[in-house]
Short mmCIF file of C-alpha atoms in Angstrom, two decimals:
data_model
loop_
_atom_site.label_atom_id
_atom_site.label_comp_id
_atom_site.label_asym_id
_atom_site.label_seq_id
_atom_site.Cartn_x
_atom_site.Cartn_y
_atom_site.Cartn_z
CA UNK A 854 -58.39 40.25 -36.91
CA UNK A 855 -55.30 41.60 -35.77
CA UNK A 856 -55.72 41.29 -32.39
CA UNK A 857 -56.86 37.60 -32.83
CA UNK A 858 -53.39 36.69 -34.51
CA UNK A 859 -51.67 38.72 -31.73
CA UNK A 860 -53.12 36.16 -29.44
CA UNK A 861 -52.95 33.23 -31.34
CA UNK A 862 -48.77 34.21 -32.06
CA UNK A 863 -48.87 34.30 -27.97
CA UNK A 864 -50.26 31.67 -27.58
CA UNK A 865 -48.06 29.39 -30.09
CA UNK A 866 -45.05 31.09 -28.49
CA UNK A 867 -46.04 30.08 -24.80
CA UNK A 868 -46.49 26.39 -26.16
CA UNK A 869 -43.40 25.79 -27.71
CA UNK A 870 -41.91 27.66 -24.40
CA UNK A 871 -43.42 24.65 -22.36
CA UNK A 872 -42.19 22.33 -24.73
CA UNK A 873 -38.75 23.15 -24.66
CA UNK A 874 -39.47 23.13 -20.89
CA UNK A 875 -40.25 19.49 -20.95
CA UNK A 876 -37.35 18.73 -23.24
CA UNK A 877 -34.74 20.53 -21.18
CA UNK A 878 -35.73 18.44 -18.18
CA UNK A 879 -35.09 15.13 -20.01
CA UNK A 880 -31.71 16.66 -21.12
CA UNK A 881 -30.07 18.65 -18.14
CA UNK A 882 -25.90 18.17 -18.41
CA UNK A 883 -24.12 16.78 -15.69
CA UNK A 884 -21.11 18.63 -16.10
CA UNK A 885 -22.38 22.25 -16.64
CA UNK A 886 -25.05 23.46 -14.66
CA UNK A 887 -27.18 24.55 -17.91
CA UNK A 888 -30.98 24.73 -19.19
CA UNK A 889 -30.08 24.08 -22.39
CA UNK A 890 -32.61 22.67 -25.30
CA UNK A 891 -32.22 19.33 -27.04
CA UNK A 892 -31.65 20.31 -31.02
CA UNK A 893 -32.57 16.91 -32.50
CA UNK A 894 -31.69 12.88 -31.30
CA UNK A 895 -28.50 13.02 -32.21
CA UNK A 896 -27.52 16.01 -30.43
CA UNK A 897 -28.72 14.46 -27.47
CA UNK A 898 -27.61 11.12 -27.42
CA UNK A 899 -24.16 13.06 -27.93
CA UNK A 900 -24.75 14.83 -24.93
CA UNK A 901 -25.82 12.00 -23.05
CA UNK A 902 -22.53 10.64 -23.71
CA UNK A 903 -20.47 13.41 -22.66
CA UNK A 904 -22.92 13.59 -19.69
CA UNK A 905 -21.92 10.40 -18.32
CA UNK A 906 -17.57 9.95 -19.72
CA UNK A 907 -17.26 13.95 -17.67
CA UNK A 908 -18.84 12.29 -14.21
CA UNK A 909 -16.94 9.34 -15.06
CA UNK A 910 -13.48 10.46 -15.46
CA UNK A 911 -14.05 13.00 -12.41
CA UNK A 912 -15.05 10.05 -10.25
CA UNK A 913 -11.99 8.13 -11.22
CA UNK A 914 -9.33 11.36 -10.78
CA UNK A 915 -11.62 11.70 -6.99
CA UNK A 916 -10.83 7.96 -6.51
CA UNK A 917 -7.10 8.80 -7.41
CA UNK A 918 -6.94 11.66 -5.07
CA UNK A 919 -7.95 9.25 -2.40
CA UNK A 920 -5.53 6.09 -3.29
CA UNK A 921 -2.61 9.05 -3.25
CA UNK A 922 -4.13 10.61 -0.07
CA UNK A 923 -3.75 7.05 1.40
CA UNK A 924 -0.52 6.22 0.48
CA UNK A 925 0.46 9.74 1.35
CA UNK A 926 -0.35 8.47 4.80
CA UNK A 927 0.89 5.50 4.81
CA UNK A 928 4.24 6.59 3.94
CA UNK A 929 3.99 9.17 6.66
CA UNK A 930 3.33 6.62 9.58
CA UNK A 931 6.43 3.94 7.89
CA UNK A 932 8.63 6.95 8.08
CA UNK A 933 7.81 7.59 12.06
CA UNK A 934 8.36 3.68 12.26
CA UNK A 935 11.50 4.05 10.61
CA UNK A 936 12.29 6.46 13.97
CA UNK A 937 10.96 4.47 16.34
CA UNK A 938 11.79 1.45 15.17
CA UNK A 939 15.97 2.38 15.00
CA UNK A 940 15.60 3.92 18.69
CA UNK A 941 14.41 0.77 19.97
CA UNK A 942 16.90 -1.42 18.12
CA UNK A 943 20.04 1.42 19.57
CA UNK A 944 18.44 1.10 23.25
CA UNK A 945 18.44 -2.71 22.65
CA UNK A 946 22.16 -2.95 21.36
CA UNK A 947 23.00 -0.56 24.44
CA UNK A 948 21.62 -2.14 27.24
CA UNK A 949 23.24 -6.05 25.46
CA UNK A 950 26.06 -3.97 25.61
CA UNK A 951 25.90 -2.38 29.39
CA UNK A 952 24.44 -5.50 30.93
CA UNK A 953 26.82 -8.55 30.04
CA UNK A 954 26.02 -10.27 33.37
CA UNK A 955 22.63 -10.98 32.43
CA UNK A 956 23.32 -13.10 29.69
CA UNK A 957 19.59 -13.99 28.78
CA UNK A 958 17.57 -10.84 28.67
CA UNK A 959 20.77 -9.22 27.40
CA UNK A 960 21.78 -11.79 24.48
CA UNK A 961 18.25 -11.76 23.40
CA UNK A 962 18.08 -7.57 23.45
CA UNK A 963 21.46 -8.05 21.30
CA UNK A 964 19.54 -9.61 19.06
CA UNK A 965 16.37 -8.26 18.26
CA UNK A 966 18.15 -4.85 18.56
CA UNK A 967 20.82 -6.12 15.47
CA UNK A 968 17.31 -7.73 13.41
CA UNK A 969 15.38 -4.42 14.10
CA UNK A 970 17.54 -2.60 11.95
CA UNK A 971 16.58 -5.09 9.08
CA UNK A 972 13.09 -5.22 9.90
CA UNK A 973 13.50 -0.78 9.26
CA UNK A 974 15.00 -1.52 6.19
CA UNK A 975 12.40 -2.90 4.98
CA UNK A 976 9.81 -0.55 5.74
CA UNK A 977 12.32 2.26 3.91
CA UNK A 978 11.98 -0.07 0.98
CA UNK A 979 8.17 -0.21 0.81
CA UNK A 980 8.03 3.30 1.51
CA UNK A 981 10.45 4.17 -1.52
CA UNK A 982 8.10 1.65 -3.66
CA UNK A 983 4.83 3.58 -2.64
CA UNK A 984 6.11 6.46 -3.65
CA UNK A 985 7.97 5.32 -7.09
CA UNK A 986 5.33 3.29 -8.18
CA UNK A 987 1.92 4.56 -6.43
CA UNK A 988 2.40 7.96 -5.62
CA UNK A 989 4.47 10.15 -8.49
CA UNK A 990 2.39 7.89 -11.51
CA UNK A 991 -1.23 8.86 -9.68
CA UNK A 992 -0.61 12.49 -9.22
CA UNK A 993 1.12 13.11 -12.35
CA UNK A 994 -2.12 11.58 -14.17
CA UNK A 995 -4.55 13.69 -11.81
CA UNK A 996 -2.77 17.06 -12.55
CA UNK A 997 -2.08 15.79 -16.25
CA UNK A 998 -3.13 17.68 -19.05
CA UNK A 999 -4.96 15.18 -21.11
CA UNK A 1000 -7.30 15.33 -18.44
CA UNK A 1001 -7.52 18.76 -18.17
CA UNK A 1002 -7.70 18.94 -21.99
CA UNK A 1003 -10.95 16.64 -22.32
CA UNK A 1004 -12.87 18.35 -19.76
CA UNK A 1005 -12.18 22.35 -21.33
CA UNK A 1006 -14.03 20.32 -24.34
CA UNK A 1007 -16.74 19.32 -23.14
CA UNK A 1008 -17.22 22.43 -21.04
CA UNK A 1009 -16.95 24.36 -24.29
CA UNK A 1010 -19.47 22.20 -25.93
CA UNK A 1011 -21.27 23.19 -23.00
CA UNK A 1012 -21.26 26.91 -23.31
CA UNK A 1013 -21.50 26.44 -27.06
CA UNK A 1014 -25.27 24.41 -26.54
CA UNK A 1015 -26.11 27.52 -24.23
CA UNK A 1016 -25.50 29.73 -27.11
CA UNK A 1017 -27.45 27.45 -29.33
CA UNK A 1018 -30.60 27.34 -27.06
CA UNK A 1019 -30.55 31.61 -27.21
CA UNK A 1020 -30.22 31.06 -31.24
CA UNK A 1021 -33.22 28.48 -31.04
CA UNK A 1022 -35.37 30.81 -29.37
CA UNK A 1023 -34.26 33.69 -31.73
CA UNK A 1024 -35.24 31.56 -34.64
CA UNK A 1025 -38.54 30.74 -32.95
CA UNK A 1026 -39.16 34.88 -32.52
CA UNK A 1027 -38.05 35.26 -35.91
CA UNK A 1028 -40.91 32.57 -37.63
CA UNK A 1029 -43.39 34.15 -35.03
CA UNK A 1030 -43.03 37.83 -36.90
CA UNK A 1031 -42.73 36.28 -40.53
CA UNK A 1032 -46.09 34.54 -39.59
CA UNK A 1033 -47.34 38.09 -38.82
CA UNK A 1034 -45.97 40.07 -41.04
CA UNK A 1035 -43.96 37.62 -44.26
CA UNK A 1036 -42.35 41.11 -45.42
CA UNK A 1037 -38.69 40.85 -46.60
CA UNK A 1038 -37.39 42.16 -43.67
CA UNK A 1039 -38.30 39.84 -41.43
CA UNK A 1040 -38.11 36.85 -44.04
CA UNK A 1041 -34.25 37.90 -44.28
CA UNK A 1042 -33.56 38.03 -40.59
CA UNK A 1043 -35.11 34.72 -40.30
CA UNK A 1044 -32.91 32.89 -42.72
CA UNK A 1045 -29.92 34.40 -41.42
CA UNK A 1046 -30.95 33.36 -37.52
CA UNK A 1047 -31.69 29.69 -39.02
CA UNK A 1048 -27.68 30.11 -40.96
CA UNK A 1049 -26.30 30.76 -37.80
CA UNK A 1050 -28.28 28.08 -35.86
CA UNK A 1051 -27.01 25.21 -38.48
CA UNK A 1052 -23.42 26.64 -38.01
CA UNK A 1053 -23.48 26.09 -34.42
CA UNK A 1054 -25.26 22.75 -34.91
CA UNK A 1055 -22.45 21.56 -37.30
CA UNK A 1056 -20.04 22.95 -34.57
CA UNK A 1057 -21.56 21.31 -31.82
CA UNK A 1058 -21.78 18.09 -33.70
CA UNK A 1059 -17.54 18.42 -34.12
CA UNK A 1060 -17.13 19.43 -30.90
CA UNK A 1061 -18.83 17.18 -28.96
CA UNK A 1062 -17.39 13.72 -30.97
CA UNK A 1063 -13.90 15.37 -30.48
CA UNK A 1064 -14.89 16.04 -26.24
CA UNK A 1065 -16.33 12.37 -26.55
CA UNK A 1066 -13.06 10.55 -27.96
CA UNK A 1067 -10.77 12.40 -25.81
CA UNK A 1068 -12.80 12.01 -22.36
CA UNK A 1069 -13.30 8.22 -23.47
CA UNK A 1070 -9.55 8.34 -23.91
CA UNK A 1071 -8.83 9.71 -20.77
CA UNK A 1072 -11.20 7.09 -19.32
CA UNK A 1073 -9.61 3.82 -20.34
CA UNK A 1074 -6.01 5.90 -19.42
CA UNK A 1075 -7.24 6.29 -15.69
CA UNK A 1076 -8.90 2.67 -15.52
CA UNK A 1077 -5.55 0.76 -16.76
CA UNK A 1078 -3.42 3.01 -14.63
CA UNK A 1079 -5.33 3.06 -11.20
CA UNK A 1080 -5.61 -0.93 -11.58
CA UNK A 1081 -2.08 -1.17 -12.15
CA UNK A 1082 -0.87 1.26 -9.32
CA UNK A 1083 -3.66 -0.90 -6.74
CA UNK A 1084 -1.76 -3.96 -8.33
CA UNK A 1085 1.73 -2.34 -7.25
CA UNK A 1086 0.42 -1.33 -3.91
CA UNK A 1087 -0.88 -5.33 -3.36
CA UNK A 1088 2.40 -6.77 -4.37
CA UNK A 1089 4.64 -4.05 -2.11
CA UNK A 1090 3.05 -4.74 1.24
CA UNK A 1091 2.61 -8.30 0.40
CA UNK A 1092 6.15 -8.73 -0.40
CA UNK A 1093 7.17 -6.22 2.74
CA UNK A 1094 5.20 -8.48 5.12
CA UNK A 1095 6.81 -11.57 4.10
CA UNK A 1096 10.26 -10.05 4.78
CA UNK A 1097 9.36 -9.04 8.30
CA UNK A 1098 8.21 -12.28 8.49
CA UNK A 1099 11.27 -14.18 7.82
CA UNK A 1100 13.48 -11.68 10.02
CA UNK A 1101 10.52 -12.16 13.85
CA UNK A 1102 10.94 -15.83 12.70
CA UNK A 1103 14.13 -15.70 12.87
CA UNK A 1104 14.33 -13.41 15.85
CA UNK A 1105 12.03 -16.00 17.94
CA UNK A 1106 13.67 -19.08 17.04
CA UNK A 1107 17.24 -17.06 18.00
CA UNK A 1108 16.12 -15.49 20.96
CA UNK A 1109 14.02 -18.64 22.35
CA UNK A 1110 17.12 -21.05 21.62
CA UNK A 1111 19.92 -18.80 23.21
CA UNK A 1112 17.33 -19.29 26.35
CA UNK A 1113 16.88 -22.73 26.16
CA UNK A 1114 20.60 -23.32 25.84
CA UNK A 1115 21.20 -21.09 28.97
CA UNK A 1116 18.23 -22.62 31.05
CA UNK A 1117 19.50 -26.31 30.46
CA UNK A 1118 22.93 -25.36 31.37
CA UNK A 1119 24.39 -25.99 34.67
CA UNK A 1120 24.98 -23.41 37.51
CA UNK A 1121 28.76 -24.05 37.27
CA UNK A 1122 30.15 -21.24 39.91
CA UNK A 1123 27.42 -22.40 42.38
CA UNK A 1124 28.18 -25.90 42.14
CA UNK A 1125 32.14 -24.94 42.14
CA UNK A 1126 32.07 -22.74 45.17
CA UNK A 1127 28.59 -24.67 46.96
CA UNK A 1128 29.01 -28.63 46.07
CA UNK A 1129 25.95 -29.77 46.52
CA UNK A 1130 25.83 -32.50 49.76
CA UNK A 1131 24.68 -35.40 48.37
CA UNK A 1132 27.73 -35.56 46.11
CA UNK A 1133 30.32 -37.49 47.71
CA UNK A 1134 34.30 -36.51 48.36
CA UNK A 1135 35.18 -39.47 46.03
CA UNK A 1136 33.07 -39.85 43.03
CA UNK A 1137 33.98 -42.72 40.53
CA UNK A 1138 34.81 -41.10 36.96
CA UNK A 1139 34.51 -42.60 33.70
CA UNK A 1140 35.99 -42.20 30.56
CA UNK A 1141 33.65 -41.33 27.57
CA UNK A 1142 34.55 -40.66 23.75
CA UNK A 1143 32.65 -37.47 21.97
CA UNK A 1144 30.53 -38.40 19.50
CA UNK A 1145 29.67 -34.79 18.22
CA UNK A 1146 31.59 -31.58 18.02
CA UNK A 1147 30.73 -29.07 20.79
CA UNK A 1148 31.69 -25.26 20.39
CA UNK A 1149 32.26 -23.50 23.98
CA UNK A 1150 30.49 -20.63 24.40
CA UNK A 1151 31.92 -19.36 27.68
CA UNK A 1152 34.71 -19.96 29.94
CA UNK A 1153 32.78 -22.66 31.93
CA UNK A 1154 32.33 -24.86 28.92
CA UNK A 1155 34.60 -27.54 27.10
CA UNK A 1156 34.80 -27.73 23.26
CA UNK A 1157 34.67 -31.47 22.16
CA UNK A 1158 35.80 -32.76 18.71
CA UNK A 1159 34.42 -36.11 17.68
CA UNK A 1160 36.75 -38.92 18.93
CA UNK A 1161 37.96 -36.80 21.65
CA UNK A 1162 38.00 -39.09 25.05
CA UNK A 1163 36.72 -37.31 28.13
CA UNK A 1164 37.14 -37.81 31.55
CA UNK A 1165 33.63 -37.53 32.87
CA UNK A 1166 33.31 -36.09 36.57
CA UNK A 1167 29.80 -35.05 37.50
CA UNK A 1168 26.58 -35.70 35.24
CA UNK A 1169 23.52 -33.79 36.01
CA UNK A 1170 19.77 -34.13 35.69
CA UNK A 1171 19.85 -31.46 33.55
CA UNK A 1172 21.27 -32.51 30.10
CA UNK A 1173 24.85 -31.49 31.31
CA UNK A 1174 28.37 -32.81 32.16
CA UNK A 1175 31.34 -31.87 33.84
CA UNK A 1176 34.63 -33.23 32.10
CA UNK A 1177 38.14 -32.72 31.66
CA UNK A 1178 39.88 -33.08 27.93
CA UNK A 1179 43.31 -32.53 27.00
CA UNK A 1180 44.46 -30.44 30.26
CA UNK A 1181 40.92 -28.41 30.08
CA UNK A 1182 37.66 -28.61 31.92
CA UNK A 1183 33.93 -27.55 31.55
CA UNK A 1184 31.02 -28.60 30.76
CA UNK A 1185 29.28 -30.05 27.96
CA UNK A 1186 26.21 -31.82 26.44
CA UNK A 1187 25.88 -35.22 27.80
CA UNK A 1188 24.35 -36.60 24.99
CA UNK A 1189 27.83 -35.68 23.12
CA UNK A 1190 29.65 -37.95 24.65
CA UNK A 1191 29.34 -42.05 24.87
CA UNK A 1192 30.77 -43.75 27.84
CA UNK A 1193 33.68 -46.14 27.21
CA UNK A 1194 35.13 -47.46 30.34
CA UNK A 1195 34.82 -46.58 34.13
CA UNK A 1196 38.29 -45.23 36.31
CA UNK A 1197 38.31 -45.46 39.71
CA UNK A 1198 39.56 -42.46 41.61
CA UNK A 1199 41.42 -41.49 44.97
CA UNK A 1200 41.58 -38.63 46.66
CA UNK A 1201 40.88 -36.63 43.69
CA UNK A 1202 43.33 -38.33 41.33
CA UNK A 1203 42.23 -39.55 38.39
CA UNK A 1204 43.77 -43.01 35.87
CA UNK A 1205 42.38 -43.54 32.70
CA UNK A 1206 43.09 -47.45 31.05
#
């Protein structure tokens, strides 16, 4: 008889081993690496929970690390435009500077050169905003300690379930000899393995609702914060790209208009030293009021005020005039000027009625 409840003990012992075998593969933890039993529902809806806010909140901080990785970057690169962009801009200034005789190419280096630095300024700014507002925020939360905090909870209600699966199996060894031998002894031993085992069941319960509200915490924390920092970054570069908008728009329309103006003028010293052969030694002037102010830019142009009168001299194809005003001559806009009466000239002399 003996040896028959020897082998029927085995036997109960290796069934409730391949139970708990079947449970434990339902219930394997995420966030500790752990064959640990399910006590009852409870317990494992509990761990269930904690299961999914610990892979949770480390897939959020891992999403952090690579928004601040990324910014880290991009800071990196605006800095290394911030150097090449101000060596272009001095080069630009330098050669406006060393090269006054070619008046388009150099004006328009002049200028982008003087916009370039604005156009760097810029960049500094959305760097300094990345960092302020993306950077410190994300890697102060990802190093934080209420982070930190939630997960040492639930890896102690981790160890603390490992410790209750040993005490689970000690209670099951511990029913296994009263069955076999109900003497006080083992009766006593029993009871006190089954106290222990509600103790840690009570402390899992605690711990693991206090791991659960602080990782849930933790959580919403990271949502609202990465959202808001992905919000910032949005609203930087947005607001850096319409900047550096404005200032190449303006750069074009400067750069394209100072070459316009230069193209449509006249070749004055050509014209002065090479006159042209189908103009004639004596070319009838007329007189002609300005009807728009007109601000010289260089020494071969005339500024007009409106109601000046101009002698008109030579009119070209080109949009231009050749005038004299007040004792000076130049040239000027033809379409600033309105003819008013025609003067015959001779030998160069010139009467105005």
């Amino acid at each position: 008889m003996d040896a028959l409840r020897k082998q029927a003990s085995k036997l109960r012992e290796q069934v409730a081993k391949q139970q708990q075998a079947v449970i434990k593969q339902f219930s394997a933890t995420g966030y500790e690496s752990s064959d640990v039993m399910v006590i009852d529902e409870m317990e494992m809806q509990l761990h269930h929970q904690l299961d999914k806010l610990y892979k949770s909140t480390r897939e959020k901080r891992d999403f952090q690390k690579e928004i601040v990785k990324a910014a880290e970057t991009f800071t990196a690169i605006g800095y290394k435009h911030i150097e090449t962009g101000t060596k272009l801009s001095e080069d630009c200034c330098k050669y406006g500077v060393e090269n006054p005789n070619d008046e388009v190419l150099a004006k328009a280096a002049s200028i982008y050169g003087d916009a370039r630095k604005h156009a760097e300024k810029e960049v500094e700014d959305l760097n300094k905003l990345f960092f302020s507002q993306v950077l410190e925020p994300l890697r102060a939360m990802v190093a934080g300690s209420p982070l930190e905090d939630a997960r040492h909870l639930a890896q102690r209600y981790s160890k603390m379930r490992q410790e209750a699966e040993i005490q689970a199996a000690e209670v099951s060894r511990r029913q296994a000899r009263v069955r076999e031998a109900s003497i006080p002894e083992n009766v006593a031993k029993l009871h006190a393995a089954e106290t222990k085992m509600q103790e840690l069941k009570a402390n899992m319960t605690v711990l693991g609702k206090e791991a659960a509200a602080a990782l849930a915490a933790v959580e919403s924390q990271q949502e609202r914060l990465t959202f808001q920092r992905l919000v910032a970054m949005v609203e930087a570069e947005k607001l850096y790209h319409e900047r550096v908008a404005v200032i190449l728009g303006n750069i074009e329309a400067e750069i394209v208009s100072e070459k316009q103006r230069k193209e449509a003028a006249p070749p004055v010293a050509t014209l002065a030293v090479n006159p042209p052969a189908h103009i004639p030694e004596k070319t009838k002037y007329f007189l002609a009021e300005a009807i728009h102010s007109f601000e010289a830019e260089s020494e071969k142009e005339l500024s007009l005020s409106v109601g000046d009168y101009v002698v008109v001299r030579k009119v070209t194809q080109s949009g231009w005039s050749e005038g004299e005003c007040q004792g000076r001559a130049g040239w000027f806009p033809s379409e600033y000027v309105e003819k008013r009466q025609r003067v015959p000239t001779s030998n160069g002399a010139t009467e105005v009625y």
